[in-house]
Each structure stands twice: as structure tokens, then as C-alpha cells.
Amino acid sequence: MPQILTRNQQHGFLYEQVVAQVNQMIARNTLCVGDRLPSLRKMSKQLNVSIATVMQAYVQLEGQGLVETRPQSGFYIKSRPVAEPSLPKPTRPLPLPRRIQFGDDISSLFSLANVPGVIPLGVANPAHELLPSKGLTRALKKVASLRPVETMSYCYPPGDFGLRRQIAYRSMERGVNLGPDDFIITTGATEALSISLQAVARPGDAIAVESPTYFCLLQIIEHLGMMAVEISTDPDSGLCVDSLAQALDTVDIKAVISVANFNNPTGALIPDTNKKAILDILAKKQIPLIEDDIFGDLHFSQTRPHTFKAFDAEGLVLTCSSFSKTIAPGYRVGWVSPGRYFEPVLQLKQLVSSATASIPQLTIAEFLRSGLYERHLMRLRRAYREQLEQLRLAVAESFPKGTRLTRPQGGFVLWVQLPRGVDAMDLHADALKQHISVTPGTIFSATGKYRNFIRLCAGSPWDEKMADGVVRLGQLAQALTS
């Protein structure tokens, strides 16, 4: 709350003290971009100054570009002009098969990051405040009341028909017309990705991946005894078509894995023209593509981006996704549309788990059927967009000169390139000492690249604690530059 001002010349004119008070409130994130300033009358009472003094202060703040007036509405905090950071440079890895040796490194990295009280800038999970808990609870009560026997029974692969029908209905938004029998329900997206890869490749095979790529994909490749071939990417447009084509001509690649829509960690979106070109190349060689579309529903534009599946004329695409980033990560409900590989994927699913939990499937199916999902998604996209913009702005203001940032058009992850000399592992360790989690860039590469990169996440509501965490993280990064 603003402090009562006294007429003390040592602190300048009264209107200057009002300006200073507002600046402090902005710095502490008590007032954020878009917030309405207290009315002239209210502020004058709070500070014990005249309305004219407050008006003079607000006019000065407007002249400084900190606030703006809106007709018949008042004064509002304005977005501060910050120079748009440069994008990270396109990656240029050598496209050679590599064995991955993470071991327990990733588990160790995240074990401390999940401790309560740690500022969650490193873990790509949606905050519980953003999830539709009330709607899910109603759906759960309904299925428990109307379908008690089914909730207690095994739900064998390919999974609950009602859920598969709801997913199929929404496949039109992805640019493809599929039916319920084109889907297999899995225990999360990780299982979907794992059994898909096992269906198309064997131990020792080379698998093309984006560089950087989601570390869980690298863990799956490592666990299955396969090798990763890193392919160049652009921070905006994702997987490089020419680089993939060259790699396919020189390496015996058995499959490609891509996070085409809002890549993790870069947030890149592969344009439709590139998706078509990639599939044309793969079709000539009859090489399957596994796509992870877990962030696809979290687009910031008016229309959802197409999946690779939308351009798949030969059944070579295995599309995997889940509801972990949009509805409930704890429900562990994922799915795969395996195309021509349906039977081998189904057999692998039956081997991995003969049945998938019934209650989560039935609950999500009811939630989707109710129409609440679309309304929830609209709110969720808006929240992620605002949180990501706040995060980008805070990093641009607080991090060392020369820091580069991606410009995601969906999802909630941000890829940050730090100045040379800043070791992301050192920053990770220093940040944890201050109860801040970040994800070092090395785990997004099969060869330990990206030592001066970090991934930040905007899955939690932006508040003073998050803002303070970014400021302190920037100070730690600055200290490592010297």
C-alpha cells in the first residue's frame, strides 16, 4: 500500500514523491502491465496529498511512458519499451549417429527442482490453478454415479471408445479426418512415444531428432538402445528440411521424431510447407515419422496448427499426444494414432500394460463431451500467452547483455541463449541454492551441446515471486559472465 507522504523538501516535491511511490510499486510487481492505477481521489486520500498533486504525478508518469490514459477509464500501467532480444542462432550439429549416455543425470537434476517452495521456472508443468479442477470433479462424480461398473473394470486396449470418439472428433482441428478406431489410449504421451518408436525401429538403429529436442525423447532412445542423429533447427521454423534430407542421404536413418508444433525447448513451429516437404522426402524412402503434438492445442493464433498427420497420404506418421499440459498431468491419459503401424503399436501396448486405468479415461471423455474443454482452452491459452510474454519481458530486462530469446507462438517454454562463458550447469546449481529451478540446455542434446542455454517455463501464474525469481536469476547469470 502507498505510504502517506510528508512535505519534506529533502525528498523533492510532493508530486515527485508520488511518482517515486508508483515506480516502487511497479518495480515490486505490486502494479503490473495492464493494471489500473488508483483513482485520483483514492490516491490523494491514501497519500494525504491533493488531487492536483496526484494528477501532476500521473501526467509525469505518462510522459515517462510508464502509464497511459484510457478515455473514461483512468490511468493504466503501460508495457515498458524493451529492445526486442535477438533470436538464438540456428543450430548446426553434425548429423552422425550418437549413443546417448544420460544415466541418472536427468533424474538428479529434477529431484531438487520439485521441492515445495522452489520457484518453478524449470519444470514444464501447468500450475494447478490453471487446471479445470471443478469441471473434472463434476465429470468424475457423474461417471462414478452413472457408470460404476465401468469405473471398476479393466479397460483393455485400444481404450475407452467414448474417449477415442471425442479425440477423433477433435482431429478435424488438426487438419485430418480420423475415426475412433484410428486411436490407441496410452498411459501418458511418454508411453505413446516409446511404443511407437519400438514399433518402427530396433536396438542399434539410428533415429533422427531435432537439435535441440525434448530430453525425454532422448531418454527413450537411450533406454531402447538406439542412436540419435541430431538435425539442424531454426528457432522460429524448427526442423531444417535441407539438413534432414542430407542426413537421410548419408546415414541409414530408420525413423524421425519431431515436436513440430511449439517445440520443447524452443517453442518453434514448423510451417505447413515444411511439413509437406519433410513428408515428401520421407515418403520416397518409406521412413516413418513420430510426432509429439502435446503442445498443439496451446496455440496463440486464431487457428490450431496442422499436425504432420494432416499431410500424411501413406500412413507413415504416428501422432502422439496427451492431456497432461491442458487438463490434468496426474491423470496420465495419452494417445497415439499410429497409421499403418496400428497393429504392432497395439501389440506393444498390450505387452506394456494389459489395461489402462478406467476412471481417468471415463472422466476426461465426459469432460470433453460436456463442451467445457473448449472454454477451458481459451482461458488457458490466454493465460500462457500472458505469462510467457511477462517472462520474456522480465528476462530481456534482467539478463546480461547479449542474451538471446526465442519467440514462441504457443506452449509455455522459452529457450534462452546466454552470453558465451556462462555455464548453464553452474547457473542451475547457483539458482537452486536460491530456491529457483531452471533447466540447463545440455540435456536437450545427445552430445551435451548448448552449455550456455537454459529452458525457462511459464506454466505458473505471473506474480511477484516469479518476477523476483527472474531478476535474481539474471543477477546470477551476470555474475557468471565476469
Short mmCIF file of N, CA and C in Angstrom, two decimals, residues 155-157 349-356:
data_model
loop_
_atom_site.label_atom_id
_atom_site.label_comp_id
_atom_site.label_asym_id
_atom_site.label_seq_id
_atom_site.Cartn_x
_atom_site.Cartn_y
_atom_site.Cartn_z
N CYS A 155 -10.01 -51.65 -18.56
CA CYS A 155 -10.27 -51.01 -19.85
C CYS A 155 -9.13 -51.42 -20.78
N TYR A 156 -9.40 -52.43 -21.59
CA TYR A 156 -8.37 -53.02 -22.42
C TYR A 156 -8.06 -52.16 -23.64
N PRO A 157 -6.85 -52.30 -24.18
CA PRO A 157 -6.51 -51.59 -25.42
C PRO A 157 -7.47 -51.98 -26.54
N LYS A 349 1.43 -52.07 -26.82
CA LYS A 349 0.63 -51.51 -25.72
C LYS A 349 0.12 -52.63 -24.82
N GLN A 350 -0.34 -53.72 -25.41
CA GLN A 350 -0.85 -54.85 -24.63
C GLN A 350 0.26 -55.50 -23.81
N LEU A 351 1.48 -55.49 -24.32
CA LEU A 351 2.61 -56.05 -23.58
C LEU A 351 3.04 -55.14 -22.43
N VAL A 352 3.05 -53.84 -22.70
CA VAL A 352 3.50 -52.87 -21.68
C VAL A 352 2.51 -52.81 -20.53
N SER A 353 1.22 -52.71 -20.84
CA SER A 353 0.18 -52.70 -19.81
C SER A 353 -1.09 -53.25 -20.43
N SER A 354 -1.56 -54.36 -19.88
CA SER A 354 -2.70 -55.05 -20.49
C SER A 354 -3.97 -54.23 -20.43
N ALA A 355 -4.01 -53.21 -19.56
CA ALA A 355 -5.17 -52.32 -19.47
C ALA A 355 -4.70 -50.95 -19.00
N THR A 356 -5.47 -49.93 -19.36
CA THR A 356 -5.18 -48.55 -18.92
C THR A 356 -6.28 -48.12 -17.96
#
